[in-house]
Short mmCIF file of C-alpha atoms in Angstrom, two decimals:
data_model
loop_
_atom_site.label_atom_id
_atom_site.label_comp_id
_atom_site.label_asym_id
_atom_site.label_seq_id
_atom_site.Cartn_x
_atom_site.Cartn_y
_atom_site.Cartn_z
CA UNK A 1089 -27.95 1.88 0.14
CA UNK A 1090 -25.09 4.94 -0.39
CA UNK A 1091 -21.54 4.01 0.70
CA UNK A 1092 -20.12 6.64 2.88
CA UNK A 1093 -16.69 8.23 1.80
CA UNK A 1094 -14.80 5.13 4.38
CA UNK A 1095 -16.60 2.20 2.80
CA UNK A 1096 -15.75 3.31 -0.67
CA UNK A 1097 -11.77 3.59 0.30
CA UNK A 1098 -12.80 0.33 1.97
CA UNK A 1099 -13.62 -0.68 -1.72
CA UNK A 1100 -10.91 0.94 -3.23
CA UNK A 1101 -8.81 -0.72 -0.80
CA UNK A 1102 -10.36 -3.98 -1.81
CA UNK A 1103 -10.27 -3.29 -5.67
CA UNK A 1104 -6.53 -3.08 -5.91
CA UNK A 1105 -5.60 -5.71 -3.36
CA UNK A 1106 -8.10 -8.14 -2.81
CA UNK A 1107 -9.93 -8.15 -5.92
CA UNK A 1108 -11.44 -11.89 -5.91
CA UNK A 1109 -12.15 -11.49 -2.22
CA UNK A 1110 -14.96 -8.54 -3.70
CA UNK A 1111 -16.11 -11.47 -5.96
CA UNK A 1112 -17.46 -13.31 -2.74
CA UNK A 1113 -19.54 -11.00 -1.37
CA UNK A 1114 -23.37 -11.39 -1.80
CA UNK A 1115 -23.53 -7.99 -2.34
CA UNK A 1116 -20.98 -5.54 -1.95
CA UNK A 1117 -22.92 -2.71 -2.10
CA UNK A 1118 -24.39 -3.65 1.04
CA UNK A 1119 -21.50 -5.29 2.53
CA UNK A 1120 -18.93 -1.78 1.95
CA UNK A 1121 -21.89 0.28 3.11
CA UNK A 1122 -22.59 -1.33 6.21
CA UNK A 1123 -18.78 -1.13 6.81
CA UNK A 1124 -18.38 2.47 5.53
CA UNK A 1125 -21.48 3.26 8.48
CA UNK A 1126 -18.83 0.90 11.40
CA UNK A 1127 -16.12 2.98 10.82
CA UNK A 1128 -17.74 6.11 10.81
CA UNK A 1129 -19.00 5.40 14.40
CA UNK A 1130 -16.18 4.26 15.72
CA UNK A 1131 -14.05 7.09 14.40
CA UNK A 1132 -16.48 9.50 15.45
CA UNK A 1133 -16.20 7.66 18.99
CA UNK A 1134 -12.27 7.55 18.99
CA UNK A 1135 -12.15 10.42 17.96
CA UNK A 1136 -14.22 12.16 21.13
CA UNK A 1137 -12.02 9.92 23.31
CA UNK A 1138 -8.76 11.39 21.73
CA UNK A 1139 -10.24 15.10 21.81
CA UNK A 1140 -10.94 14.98 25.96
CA UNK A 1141 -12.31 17.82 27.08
CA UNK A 1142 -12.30 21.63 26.65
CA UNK A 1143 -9.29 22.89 27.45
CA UNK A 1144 -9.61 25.80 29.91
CA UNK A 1145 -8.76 29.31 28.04
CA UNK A 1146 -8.35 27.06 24.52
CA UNK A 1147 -9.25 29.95 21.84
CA UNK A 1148 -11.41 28.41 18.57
CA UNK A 1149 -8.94 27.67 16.66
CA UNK A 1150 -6.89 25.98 19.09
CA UNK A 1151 -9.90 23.67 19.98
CA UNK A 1152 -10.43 23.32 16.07
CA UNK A 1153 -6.98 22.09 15.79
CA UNK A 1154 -7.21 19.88 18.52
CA UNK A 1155 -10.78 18.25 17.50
CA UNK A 1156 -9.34 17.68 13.85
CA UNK A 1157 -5.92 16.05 14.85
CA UNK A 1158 -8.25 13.82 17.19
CA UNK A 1159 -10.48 12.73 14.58
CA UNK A 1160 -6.88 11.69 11.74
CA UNK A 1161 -5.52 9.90 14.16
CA UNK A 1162 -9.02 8.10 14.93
CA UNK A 1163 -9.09 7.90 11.42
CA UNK A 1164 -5.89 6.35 10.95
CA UNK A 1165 -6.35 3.96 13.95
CA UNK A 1166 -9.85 2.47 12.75
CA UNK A 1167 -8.83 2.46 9.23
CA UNK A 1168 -5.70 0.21 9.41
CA UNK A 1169 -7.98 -2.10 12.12
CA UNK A 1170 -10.95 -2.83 9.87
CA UNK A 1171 -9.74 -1.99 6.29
CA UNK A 1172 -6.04 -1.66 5.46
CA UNK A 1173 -5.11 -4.93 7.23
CA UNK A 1174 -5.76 -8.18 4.87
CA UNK A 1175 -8.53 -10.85 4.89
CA UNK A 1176 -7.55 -12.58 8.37
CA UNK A 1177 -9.61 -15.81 6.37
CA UNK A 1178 -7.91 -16.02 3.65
CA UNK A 1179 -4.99 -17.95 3.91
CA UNK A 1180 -1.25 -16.63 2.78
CA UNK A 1181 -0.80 -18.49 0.06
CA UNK A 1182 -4.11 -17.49 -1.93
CA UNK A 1183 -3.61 -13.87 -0.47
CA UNK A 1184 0.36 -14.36 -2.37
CA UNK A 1185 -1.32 -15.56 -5.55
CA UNK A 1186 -3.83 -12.40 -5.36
CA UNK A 1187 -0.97 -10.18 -4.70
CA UNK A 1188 1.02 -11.65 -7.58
CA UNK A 1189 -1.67 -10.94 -9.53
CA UNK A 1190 -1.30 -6.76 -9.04
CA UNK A 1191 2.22 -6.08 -8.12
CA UNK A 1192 4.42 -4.49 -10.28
CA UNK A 1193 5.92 -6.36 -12.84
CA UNK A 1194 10.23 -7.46 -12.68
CA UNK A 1195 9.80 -5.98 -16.79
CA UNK A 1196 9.59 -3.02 -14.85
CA UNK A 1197 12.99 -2.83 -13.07
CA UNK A 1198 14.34 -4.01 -17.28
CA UNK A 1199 12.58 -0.87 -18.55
CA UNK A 1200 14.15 1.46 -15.92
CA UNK A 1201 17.61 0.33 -16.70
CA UNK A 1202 17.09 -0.13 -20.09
CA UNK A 1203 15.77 3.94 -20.21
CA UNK A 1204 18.42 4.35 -18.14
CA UNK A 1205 21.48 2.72 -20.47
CA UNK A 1206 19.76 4.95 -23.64
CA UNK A 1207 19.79 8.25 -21.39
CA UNK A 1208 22.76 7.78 -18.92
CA UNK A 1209 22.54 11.81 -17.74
CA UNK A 1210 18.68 10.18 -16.71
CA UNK A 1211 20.42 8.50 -13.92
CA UNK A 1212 18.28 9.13 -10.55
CA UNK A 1213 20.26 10.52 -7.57
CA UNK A 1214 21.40 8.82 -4.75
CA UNK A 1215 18.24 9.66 -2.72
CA UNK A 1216 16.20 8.55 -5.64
CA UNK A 1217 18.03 5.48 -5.43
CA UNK A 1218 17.70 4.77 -2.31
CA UNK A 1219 14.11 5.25 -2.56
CA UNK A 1220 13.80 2.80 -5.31
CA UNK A 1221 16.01 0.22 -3.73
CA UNK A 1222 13.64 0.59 -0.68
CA UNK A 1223 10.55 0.13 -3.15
CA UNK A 1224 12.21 -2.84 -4.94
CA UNK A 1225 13.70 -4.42 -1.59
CA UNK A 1226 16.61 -4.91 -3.36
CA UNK A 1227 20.43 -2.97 -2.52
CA UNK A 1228 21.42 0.22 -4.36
CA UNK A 1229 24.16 -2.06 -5.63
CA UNK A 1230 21.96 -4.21 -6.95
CA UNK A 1231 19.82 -1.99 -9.31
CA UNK A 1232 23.42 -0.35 -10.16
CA UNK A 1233 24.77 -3.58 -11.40
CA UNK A 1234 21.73 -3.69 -12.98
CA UNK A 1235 21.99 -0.52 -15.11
CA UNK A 1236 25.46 -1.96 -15.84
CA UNK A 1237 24.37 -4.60 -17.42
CA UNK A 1238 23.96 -5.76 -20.92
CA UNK A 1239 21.30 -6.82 -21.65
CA UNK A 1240 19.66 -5.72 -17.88
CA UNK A 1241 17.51 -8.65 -18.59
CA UNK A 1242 20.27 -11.27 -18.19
CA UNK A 1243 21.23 -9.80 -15.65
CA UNK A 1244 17.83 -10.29 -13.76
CA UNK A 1245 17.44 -14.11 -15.03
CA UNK A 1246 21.23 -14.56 -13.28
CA UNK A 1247 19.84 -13.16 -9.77
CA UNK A 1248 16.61 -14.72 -10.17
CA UNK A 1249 17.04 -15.83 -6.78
CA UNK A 1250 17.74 -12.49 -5.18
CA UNK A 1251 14.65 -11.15 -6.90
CA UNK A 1252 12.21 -13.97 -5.15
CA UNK A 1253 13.12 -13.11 -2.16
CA UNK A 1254 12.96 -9.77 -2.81
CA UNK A 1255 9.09 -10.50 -3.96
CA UNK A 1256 8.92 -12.04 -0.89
CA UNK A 1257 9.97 -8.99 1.07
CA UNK A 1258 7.51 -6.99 -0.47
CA UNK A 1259 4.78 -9.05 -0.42
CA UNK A 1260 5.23 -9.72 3.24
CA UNK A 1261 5.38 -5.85 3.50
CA UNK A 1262 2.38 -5.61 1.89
CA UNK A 1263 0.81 -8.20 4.29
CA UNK A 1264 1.68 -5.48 7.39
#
């Protein structure tokens, strides 16, 4: 059996955040191909349903346009109801301990302010802040304080408890 191009981002979906889950199947070959050929029909079904009909006076390109937006967002719409959402059987704390398993490490966050203390003019700008504040779940404050710190590592063992629950913000984002 060939996996269509949606059962192998099925499987790459799979790989990186369900990888025991892939371990269960009798055959996932089968299993991502079968899946791969259920999305592609109901995209290509969506899709038509999105499209409607001709427009009247619609030139090619308009009714290109038109066709191809219909088919993304049936895309989009499929995808995140049969692949992007998690195992609905496997139960949160097993799907936590898989997640644990992949996320980026907290050694991480130490690196970036340790890089960060050794090349101050390295410091990211606000918006680059922001966006790794958002990324982190933690405040701008926070990973300032951080880059303040010395050793940034003591720092992180003193808020241990403000990064669990920012884990737990993330993974719950994750579970979305």
């Amino acid at each position: 059996m060939r996996v269509n191009k949606y059962g192998t981002l099925a499987l790459a979906h799979w790989q990186r955040w369900m990888p025991t889950r892939i371990q269960t199947l009798p055959d996932p070959t089968v299993y991502f191909s079968q899946l791969g050929m259920q999305i592609q029909a109901e995209v290509t079904d969506l899709a038509w349903e999105l499209a409607g009909p001709d427009l009247p006076a619609e030139t090619y390109l308009e009714k290109a346009a038109r066709l191809m937006t219909a088919r993304r967002l049936a895309e989009e719409v499929v995808m995140a109801n049969l692949v992007w959402t998690g195992d609905p059987e496997l139960p949160l704390d097993q799907a936590r301990e898989e997640w644990e398993q992949i996320r980026p490490s907290d050694e991480n966050l130490i690196s970036w302010a340790e890089r960060i203390q050794d090349y101050p003019d390295s410091m990211p700008s606000s918006q680059e802040m922001d966006d790794l504040a958002q990324k982190w779940a933690v405040s701008v404050e926070f990973l300032e304080r951080l880059v303040a710190s010395e050793p940034p590592r003591e720092y992180l063992l003193a808020h241990q408890a403000e990064l669990n629950e920012a884990t737990t913000i993330r993974f719950l984002r994750e579970l979305r």
